Structures are given as C-alpha cells and as structure tokens.
PDB file of C-alpha atoms (C1' of nucleotides) in Angstrom:
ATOM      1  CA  UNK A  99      33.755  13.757  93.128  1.00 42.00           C
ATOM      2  CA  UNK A 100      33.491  15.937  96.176  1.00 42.00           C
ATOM      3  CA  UNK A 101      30.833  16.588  98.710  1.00 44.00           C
ATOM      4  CA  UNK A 102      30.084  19.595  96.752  1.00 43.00           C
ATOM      5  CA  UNK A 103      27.203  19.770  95.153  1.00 42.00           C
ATOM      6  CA  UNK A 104      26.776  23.167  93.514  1.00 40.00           C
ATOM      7  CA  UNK A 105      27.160  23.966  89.845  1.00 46.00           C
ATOM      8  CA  UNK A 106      30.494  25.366  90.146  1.00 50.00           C
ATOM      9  CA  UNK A 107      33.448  24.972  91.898  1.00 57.00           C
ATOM     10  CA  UNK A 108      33.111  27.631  94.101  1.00 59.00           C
ATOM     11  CA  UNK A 109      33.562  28.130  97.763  1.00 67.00           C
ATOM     12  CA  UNK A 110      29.803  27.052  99.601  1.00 69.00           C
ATOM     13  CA  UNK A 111      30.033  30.068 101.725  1.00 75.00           C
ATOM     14  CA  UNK A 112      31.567  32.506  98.991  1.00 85.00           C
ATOM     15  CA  UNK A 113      29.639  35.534  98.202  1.00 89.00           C
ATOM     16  CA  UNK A 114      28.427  36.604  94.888  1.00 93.00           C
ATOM     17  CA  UNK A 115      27.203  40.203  94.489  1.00 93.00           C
ATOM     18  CA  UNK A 116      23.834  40.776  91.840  1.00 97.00           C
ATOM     19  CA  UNK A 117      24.617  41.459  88.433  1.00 96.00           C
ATOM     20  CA  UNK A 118      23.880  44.816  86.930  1.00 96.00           C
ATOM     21  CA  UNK A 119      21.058  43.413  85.286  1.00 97.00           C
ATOM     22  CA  UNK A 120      18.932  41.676  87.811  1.00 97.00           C
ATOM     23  CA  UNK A 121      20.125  44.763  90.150  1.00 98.00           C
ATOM     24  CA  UNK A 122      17.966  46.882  87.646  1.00 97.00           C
ATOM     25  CA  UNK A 123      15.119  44.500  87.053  1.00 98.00           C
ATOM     26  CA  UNK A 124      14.750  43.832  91.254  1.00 98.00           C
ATOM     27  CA  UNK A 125      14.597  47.740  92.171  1.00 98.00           C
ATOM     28  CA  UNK A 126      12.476  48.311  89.565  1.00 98.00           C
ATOM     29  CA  UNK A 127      10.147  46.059  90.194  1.00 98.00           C
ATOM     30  CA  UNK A 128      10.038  46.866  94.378  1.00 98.00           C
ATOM     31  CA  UNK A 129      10.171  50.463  93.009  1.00 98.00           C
ATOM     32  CA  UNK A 130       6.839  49.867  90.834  1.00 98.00           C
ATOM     33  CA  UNK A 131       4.974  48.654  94.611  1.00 98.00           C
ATOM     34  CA  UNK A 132       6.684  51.467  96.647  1.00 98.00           C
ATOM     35  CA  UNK A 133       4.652  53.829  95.658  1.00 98.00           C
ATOM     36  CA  UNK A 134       0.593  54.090  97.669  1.00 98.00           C
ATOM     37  CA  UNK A 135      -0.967  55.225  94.616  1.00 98.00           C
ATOM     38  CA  UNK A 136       0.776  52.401  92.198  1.00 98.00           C
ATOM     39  CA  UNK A 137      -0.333  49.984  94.960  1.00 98.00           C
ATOM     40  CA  UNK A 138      -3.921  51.641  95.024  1.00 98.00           C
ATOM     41  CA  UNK A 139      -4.121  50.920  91.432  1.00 98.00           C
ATOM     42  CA  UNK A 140      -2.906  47.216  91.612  1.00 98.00           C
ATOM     43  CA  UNK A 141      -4.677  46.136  94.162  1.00 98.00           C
ATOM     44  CA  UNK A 142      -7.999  48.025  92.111  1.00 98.00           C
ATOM     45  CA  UNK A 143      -7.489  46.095  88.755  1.00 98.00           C
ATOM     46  CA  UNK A 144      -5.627  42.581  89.942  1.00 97.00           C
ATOM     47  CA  UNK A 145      -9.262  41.567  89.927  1.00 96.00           C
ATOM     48  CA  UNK A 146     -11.230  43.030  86.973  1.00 97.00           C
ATOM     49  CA  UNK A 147     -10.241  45.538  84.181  1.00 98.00           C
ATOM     50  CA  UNK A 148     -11.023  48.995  84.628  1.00 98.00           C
ATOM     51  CA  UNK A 149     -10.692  52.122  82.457  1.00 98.00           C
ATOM     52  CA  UNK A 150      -8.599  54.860  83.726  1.00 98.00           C
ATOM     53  CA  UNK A 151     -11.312  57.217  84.447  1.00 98.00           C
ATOM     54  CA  UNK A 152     -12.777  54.209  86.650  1.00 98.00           C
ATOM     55  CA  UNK A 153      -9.712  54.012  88.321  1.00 98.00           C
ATOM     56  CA  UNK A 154      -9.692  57.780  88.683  1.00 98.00           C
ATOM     57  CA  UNK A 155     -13.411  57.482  90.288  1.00 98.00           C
ATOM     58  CA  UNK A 156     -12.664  54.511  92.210  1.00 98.00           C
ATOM     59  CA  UNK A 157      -9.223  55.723  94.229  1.00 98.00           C
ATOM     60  CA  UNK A 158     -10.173  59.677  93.935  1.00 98.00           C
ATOM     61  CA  UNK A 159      -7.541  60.102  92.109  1.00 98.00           C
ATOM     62  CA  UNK A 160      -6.855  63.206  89.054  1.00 98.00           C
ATOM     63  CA  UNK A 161      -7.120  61.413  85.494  1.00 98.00           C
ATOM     64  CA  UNK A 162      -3.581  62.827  84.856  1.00 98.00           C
ATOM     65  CA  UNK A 163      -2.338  60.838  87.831  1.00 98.00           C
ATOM     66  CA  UNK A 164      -3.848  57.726  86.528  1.00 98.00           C
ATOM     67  CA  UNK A 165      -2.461  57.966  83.223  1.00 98.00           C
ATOM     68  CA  UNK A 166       0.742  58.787  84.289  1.00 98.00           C
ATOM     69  CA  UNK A 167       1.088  55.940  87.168  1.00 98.00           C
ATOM     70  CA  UNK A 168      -0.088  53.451  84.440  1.00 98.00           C
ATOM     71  CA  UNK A 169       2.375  54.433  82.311  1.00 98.00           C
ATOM     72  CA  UNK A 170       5.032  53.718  84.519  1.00 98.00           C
ATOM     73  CA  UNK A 171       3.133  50.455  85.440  1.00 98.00           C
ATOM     74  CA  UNK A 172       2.774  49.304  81.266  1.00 98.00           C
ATOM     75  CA  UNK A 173       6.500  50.469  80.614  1.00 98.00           C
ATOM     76  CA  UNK A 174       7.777  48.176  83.284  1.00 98.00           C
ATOM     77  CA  UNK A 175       4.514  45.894  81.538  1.00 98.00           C
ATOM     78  CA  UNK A 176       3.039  45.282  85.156  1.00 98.00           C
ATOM     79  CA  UNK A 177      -0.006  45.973  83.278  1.00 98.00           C
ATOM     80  CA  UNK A 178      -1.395  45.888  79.605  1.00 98.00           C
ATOM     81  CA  UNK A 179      -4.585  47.302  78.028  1.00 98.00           C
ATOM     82  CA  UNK A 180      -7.694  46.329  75.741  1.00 98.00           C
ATOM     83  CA  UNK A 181      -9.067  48.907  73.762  1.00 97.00           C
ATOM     84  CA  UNK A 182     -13.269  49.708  73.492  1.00 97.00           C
ATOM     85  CA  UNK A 183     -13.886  52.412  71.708  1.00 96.00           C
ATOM     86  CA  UNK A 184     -11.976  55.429  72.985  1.00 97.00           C
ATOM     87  CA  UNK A 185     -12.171  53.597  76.377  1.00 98.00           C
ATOM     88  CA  UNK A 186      -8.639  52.128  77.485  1.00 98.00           C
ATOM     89  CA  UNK A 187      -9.197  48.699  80.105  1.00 98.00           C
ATOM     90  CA  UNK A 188      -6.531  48.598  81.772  1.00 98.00           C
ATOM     91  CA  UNK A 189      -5.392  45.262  83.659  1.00 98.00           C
ATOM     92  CA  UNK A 190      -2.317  43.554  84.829  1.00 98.00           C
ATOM     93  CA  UNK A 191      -0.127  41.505  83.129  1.00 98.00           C
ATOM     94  CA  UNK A 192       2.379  40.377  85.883  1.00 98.00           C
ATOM     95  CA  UNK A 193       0.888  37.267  87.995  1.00 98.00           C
ATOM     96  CA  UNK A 194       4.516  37.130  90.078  1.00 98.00           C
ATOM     97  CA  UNK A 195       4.173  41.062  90.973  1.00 98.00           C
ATOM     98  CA  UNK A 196       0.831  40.507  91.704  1.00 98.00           C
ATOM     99  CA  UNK A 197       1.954  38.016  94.056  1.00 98.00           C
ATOM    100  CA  UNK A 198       4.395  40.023  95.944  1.00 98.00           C
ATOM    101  CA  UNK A 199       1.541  42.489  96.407  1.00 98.00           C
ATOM    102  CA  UNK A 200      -1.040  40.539  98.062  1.00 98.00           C
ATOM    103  CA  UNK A 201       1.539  38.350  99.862  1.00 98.00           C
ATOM    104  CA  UNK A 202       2.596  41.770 101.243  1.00 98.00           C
ATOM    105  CA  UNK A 203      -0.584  42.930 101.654  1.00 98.00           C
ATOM    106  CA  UNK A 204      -1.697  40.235 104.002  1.00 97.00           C
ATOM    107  CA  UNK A 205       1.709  40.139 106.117  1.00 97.00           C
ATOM    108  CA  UNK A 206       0.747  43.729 106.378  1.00 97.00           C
ATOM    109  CA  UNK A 207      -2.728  43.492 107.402  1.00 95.00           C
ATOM    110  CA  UNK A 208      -2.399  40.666 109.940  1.00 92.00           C
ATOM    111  CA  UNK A 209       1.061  41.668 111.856  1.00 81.00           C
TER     112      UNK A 209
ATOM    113  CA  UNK B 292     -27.887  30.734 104.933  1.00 42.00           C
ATOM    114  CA  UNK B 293     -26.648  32.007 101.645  1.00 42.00           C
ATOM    115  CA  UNK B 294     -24.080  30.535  99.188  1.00 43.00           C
ATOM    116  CA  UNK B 295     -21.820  33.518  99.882  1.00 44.00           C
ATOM    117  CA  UNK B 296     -18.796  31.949 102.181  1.00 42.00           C
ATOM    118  CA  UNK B 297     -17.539  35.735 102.856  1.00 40.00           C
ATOM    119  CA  UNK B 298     -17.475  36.537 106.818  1.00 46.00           C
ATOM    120  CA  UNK B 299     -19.363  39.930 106.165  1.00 49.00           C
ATOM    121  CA  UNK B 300     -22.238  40.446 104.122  1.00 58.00           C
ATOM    122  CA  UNK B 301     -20.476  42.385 101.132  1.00 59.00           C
ATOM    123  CA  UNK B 302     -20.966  41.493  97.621  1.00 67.00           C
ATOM    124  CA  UNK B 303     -18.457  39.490  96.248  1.00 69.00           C
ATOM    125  CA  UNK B 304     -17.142  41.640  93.623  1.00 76.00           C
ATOM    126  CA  UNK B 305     -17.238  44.948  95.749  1.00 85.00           C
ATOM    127  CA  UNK B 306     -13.673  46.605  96.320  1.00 90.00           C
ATOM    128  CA  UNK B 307     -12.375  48.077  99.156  1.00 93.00           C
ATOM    129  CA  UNK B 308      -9.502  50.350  98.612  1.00 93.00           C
ATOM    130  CA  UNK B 309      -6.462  49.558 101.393  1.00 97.00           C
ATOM    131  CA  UNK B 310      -6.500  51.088 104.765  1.00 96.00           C
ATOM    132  CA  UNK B 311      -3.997  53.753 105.403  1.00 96.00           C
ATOM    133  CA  UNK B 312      -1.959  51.903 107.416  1.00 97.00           C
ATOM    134  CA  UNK B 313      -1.682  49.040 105.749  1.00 97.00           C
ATOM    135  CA  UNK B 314      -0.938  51.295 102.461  1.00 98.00           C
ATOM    136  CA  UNK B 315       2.047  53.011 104.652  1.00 97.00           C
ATOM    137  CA  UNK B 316       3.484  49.722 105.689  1.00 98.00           C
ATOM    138  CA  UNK B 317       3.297  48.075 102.284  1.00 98.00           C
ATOM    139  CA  UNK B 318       4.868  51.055 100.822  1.00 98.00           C
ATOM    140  CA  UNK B 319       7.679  50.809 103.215  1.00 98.00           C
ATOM    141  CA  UNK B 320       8.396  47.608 102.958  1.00 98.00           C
ATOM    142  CA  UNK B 321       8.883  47.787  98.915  1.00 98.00           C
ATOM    143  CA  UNK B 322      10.293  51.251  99.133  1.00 98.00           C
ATOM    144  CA  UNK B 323      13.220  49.670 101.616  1.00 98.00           C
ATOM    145  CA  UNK B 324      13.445  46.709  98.331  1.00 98.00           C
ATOM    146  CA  UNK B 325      13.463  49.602  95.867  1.00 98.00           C
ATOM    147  CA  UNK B 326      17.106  50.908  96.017  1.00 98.00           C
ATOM    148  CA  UNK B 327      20.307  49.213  94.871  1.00 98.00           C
ATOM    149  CA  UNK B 328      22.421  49.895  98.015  1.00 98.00           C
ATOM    150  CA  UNK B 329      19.677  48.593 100.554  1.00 98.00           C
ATOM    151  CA  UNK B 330      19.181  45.577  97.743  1.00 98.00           C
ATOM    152  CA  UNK B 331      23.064  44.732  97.842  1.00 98.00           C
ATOM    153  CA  UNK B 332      23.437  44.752 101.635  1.00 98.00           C
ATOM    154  CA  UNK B 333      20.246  42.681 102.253  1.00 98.00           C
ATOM    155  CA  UNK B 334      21.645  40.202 100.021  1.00 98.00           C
ATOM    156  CA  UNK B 335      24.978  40.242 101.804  1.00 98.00           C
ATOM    157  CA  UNK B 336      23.867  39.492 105.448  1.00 98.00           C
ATOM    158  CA  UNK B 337      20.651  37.482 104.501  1.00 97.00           C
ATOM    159  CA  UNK B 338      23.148  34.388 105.221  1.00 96.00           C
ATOM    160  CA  UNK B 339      25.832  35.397 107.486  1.00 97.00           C
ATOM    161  CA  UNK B 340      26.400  38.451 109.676  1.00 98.00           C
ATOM    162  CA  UNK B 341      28.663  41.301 108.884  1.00 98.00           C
ATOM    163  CA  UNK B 342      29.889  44.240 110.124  1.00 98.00           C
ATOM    164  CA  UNK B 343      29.326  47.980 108.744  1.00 98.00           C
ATOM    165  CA  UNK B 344      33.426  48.013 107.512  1.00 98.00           C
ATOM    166  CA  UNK B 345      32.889  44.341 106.414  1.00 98.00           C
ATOM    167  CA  UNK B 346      29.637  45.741 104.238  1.00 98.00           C
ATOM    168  CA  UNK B 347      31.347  48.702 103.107  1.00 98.00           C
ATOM    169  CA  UNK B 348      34.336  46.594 101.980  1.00 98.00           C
ATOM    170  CA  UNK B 349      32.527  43.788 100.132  1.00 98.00           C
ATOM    171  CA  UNK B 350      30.151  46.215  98.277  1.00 98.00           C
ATOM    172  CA  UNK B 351      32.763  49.253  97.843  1.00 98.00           C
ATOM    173  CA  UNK B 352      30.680  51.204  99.758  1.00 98.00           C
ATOM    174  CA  UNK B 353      31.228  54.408 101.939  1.00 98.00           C
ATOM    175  CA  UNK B 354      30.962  53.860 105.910  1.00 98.00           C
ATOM    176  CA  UNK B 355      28.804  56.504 105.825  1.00 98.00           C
ATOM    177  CA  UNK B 356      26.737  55.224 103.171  1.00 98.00           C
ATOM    178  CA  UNK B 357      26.167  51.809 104.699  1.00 98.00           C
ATOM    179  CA  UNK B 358      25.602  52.911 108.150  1.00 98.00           C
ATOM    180  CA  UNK B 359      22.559  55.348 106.773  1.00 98.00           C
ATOM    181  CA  UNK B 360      21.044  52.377 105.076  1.00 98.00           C
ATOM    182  CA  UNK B 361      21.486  50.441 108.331  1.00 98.00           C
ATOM    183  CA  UNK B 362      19.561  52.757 110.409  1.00 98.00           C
ATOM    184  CA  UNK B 363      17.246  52.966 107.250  1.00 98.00           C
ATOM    185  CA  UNK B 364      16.406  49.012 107.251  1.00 98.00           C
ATOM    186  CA  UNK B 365      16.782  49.078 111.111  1.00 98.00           C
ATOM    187  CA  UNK B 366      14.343  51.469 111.629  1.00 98.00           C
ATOM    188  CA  UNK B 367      11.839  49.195 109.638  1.00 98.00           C
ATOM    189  CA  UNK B 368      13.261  46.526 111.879  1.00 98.00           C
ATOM    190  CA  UNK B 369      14.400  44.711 108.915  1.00 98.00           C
ATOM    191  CA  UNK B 370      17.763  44.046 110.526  1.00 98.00           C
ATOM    192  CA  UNK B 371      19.441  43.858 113.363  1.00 98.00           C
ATOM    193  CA  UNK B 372      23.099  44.080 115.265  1.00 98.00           C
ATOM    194  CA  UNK B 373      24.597  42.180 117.734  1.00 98.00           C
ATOM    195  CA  UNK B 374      27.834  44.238 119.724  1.00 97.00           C
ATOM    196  CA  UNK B 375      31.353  42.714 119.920  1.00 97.00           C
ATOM    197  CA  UNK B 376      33.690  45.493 121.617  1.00 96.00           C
ATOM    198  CA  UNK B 377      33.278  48.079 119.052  1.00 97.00           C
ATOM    199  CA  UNK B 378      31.974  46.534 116.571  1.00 98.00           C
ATOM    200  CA  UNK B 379      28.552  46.055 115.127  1.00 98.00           C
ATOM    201  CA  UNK B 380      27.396  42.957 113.256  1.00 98.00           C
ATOM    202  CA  UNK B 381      24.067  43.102 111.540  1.00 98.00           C
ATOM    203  CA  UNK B 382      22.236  40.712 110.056  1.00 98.00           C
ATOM    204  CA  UNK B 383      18.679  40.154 109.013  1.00 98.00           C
ATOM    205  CA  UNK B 384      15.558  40.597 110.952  1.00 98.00           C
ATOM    206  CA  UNK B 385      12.452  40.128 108.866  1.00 98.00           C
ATOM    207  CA  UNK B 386      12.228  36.562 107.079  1.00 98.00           C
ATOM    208  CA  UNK B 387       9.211  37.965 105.065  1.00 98.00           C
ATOM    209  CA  UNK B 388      10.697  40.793 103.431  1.00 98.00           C
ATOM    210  CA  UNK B 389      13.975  38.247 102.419  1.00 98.00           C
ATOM    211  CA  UNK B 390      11.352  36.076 101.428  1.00 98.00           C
ATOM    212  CA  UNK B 391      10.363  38.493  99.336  1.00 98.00           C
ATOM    213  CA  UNK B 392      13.489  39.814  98.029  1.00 98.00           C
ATOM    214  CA  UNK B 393      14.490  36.301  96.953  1.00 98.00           C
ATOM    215  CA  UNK B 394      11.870  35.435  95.154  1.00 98.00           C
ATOM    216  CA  UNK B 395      12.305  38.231  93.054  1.00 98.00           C
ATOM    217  CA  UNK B 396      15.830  38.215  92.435  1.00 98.00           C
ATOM    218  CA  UNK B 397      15.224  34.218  91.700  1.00 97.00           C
ATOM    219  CA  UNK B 398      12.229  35.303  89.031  1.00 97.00           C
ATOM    220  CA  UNK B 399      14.533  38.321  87.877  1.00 97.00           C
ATOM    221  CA  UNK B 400      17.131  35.677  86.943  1.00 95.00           C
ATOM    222  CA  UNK B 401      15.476  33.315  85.585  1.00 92.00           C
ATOM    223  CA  UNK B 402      13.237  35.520  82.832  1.00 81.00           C
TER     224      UNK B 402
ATOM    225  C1'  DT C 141      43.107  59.222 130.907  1.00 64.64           C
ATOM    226  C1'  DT C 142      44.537  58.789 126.258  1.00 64.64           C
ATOM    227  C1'  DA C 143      44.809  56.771 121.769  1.00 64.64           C
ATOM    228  C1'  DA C 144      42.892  53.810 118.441  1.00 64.64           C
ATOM    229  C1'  DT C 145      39.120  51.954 116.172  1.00 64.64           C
ATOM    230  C1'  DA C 146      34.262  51.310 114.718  1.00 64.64           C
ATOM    231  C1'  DT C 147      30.115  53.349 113.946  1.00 64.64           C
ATOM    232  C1'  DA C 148      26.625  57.114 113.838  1.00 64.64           C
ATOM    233  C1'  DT C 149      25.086  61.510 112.553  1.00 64.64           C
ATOM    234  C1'  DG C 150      24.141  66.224 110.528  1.00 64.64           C
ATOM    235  C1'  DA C 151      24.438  69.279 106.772  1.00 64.64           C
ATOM    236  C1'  DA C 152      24.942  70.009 102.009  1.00 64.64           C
ATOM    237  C1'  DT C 153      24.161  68.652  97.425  1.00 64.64           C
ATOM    238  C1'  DA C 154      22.447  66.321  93.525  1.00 64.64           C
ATOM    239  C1'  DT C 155      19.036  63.609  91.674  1.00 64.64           C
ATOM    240  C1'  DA C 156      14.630  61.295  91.373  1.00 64.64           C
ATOM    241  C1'  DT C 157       9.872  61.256  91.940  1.00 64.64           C
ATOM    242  C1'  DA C 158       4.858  62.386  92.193  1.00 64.64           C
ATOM    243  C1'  DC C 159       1.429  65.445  91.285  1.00 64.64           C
ATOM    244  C1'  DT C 160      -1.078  69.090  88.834  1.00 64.64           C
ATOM    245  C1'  DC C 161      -2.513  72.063  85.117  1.00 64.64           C
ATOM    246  C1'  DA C 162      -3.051  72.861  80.511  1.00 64.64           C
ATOM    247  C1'  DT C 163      -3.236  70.949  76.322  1.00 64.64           C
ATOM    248  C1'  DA C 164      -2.488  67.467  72.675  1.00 64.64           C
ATOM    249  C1'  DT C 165      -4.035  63.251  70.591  1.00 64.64           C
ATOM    250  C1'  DA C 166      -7.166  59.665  69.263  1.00 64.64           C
ATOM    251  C1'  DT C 167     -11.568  57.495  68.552  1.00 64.64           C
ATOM    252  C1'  DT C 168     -16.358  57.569  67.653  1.00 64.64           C
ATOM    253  C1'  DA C 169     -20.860  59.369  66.452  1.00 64.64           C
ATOM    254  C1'  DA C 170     -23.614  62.767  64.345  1.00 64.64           C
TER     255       DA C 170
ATOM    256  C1'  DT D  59     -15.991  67.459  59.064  1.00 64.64           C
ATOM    257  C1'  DT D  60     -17.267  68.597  63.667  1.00 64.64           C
ATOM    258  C1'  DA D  61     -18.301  67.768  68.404  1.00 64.64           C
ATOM    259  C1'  DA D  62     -17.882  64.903  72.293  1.00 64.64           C
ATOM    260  C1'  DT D  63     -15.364  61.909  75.022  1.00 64.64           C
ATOM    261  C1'  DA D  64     -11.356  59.297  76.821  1.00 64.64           C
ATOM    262  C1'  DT D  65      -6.705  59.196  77.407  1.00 64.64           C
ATOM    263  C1'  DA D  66      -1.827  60.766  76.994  1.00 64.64           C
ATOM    264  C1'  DT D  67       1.709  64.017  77.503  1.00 64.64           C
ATOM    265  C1'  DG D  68       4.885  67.976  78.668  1.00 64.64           C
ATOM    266  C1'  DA D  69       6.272  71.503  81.729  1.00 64.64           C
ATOM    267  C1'  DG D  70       6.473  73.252  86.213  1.00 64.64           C
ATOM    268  C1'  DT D  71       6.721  72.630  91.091  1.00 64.64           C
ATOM    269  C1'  DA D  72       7.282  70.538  95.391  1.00 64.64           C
ATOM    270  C1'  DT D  73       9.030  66.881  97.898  1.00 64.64           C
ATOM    271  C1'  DA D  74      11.748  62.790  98.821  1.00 64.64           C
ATOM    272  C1'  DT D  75      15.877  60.351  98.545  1.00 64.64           C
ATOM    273  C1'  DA D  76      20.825  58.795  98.246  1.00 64.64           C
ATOM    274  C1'  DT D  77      25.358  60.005  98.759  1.00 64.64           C
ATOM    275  C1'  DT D  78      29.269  62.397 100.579  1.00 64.64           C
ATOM    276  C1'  DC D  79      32.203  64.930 103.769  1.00 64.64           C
ATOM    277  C1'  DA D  80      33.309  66.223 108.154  1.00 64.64           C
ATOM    278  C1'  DT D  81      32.773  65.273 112.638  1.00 64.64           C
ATOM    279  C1'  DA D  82      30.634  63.336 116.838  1.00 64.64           C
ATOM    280  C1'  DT D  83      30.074  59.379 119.760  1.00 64.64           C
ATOM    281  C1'  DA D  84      31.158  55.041 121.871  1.00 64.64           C
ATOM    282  C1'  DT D  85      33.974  51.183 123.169  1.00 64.64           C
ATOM    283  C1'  DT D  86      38.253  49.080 124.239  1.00 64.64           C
ATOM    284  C1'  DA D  87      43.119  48.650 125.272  1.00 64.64           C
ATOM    285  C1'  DA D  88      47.278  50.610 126.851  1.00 64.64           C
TER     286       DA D  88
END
DNA sequence: TTAATATATGAATATATACTCATATATTAA
DNA sequence: TTAATATATGAGTATATATTCATATATTAA
C-alpha cells in the first residue's frame, strides 16, 4: 500500500477535464438561473405554487413569457405542475437548484 | 409583542420580488457558470494556477479564446493573475462562486 | 534598440436567447 | 355544442454571446 489514498492510481495533482455529460448537465443548470426573469420566477414559487397567470400578475410579466420561461424551467424539470381545472400550479421540483439560488441570493444581497 | 419573529412588520407569507441589483448580480454570477469554456477553465485553476498558454493547452483552446473568458471572469472578479516576466498566471478569486460550481458538478455526477 | 514571447484586443461572424404577437389547444360550465 | 377561461406554441425580431483571425501591446533578454 501507498500513501495514496484515492480511488485510482492516478497522479494526486493530475488534472481531469469534465465529461461531456456533466459539462451539459452543469451549464444547463447555471444557464436555467442566468436568466432575471427565470430567477424572478424561482424565487416567486420556491415557496408556494402559483398559476402562470399569478406569476404573470405577480412579476409583471406577459403570459407568453411565463409560459415560455416555465417551459424551459419543466424541460430541464426545475419545476413540475398540478393541474385544477384549466388552472396549471406551477412549483419547483429541484431542492439542490433551489439551493444554489437562495445561497446566491444571500451572498448577493449581503456583499 | 407578537408571535411574528420577522424584523419588519410584513406578513409572513407576503413576497417581495428581488431588487434590481441583486437580480443583476445573481444573474452574473450564474451567467459566468453557464458556458462550457468559462466552466472548463474554472475547473482548471480552482486548485493550482495557470497561465493563459498553459489553459489554452490543457483545454485545446484558442489564446484568444481563453484570454476573452479571462477578462470575462476577471471583470466579475472571479479570478485573478499574478505577473512573472511575461507571463500571466490566473487563478481563482471568488470561493463562493467555486463553491458553487462544485457542488453542482459533484450533484451533476452523482444523479 | 531589437527580437522573441506572452497576452490582450477589436472586428467580423455565427449562433443562441428572450420577448412579443397572434393564435392554437385544452378544460370546464352553461 | 358553445362560450369562457387558462395555458401553450410558433414565427418573427431584436439582442446577446462565443469564437476566430489578425494585430496590438507589453515584458524581457540579447
């Protein structure tokens, strides 16, 4: 046995690049909070559900916009929906984005 | 003396939408996460310094390319350089945002 | 001062993105 | 079925962004 105590037999100080995959996931995911109104809308509904025309209300904000925004959001399923009617609540279904957000938020706010 | 622990007098369930500069510097902060390039370097120099030839050459990047994103993350004083002749090493200036981008590459990886 | 090297920068281009309008779709109630 | 309401979607436009090439700038050594 060595001193080393990493998985693999790799060089401590060696450099490994990100993977396609986690490339994709990463951006994506800082790409989903880059934007003020996606950030607008997240930081609306990380507390309660709201329907889109809320959201619309709430953050002045075209219903179009909305809709599309939260599309983006649910394809990347930072957020999911319950259904009422013809009413769409819309919510979020990411705690660890969530996280980022208000962890972000705060450095933000007191720096 | 009420049972409401909040400093001001607001109801607990009232939102308030984020102030514009907070918005702007959230937004900045995950828009610098948000692309691939500015991912890769971060990830590079987050443990050891390296120059703008050294980053092009481990990432197969352009000069040109790196150096951009450099004034890019510099700019949002998220790195920084230290001068040896003619050379520039940078290396990381904001623990929060690597904070952040570790976490996520971590929770990218591991789901 | 000159040459060599490292980095920065500006312009051009290609691509991505956000928003808006108009309209389509879907659900419910009458 | 029809009307009313809520939401989704597609096309068009404007803007933002990333990359590249060519070149400028800056530092050092000869």
């Amino acid at each position: 046995m060595t001193e080393n105590k990493n998985e693999e037999q790799s060089e401590p100080n060696e450099f490994h690049d990100l993977d396609e995959e986690t490339l994709f996931i990463v951006s994506q995911t800082f790409k989903a909070l880059s934007d003020s109104t996606r950030i607008r809308i997240l930081n609306l509904i990380c507390n309660k559900e709201y329907s889109v025309n809320e959201i619309a209300e709430h953050l002045n904000l075209r219903q179009s916009t909305v809709s599309h925004q939260l599309r983006f959001l649910k394809n990347l399923r930072l957020v999911k929906y319950r259904r009422e009617g013809t009413t769409l609540y819309y919510s979020h279904d990411d705690e660890h984005v969530i996280n980022l957000l208000k962890q972000t938020i705060e450095h933000a706010e007191h720096h």
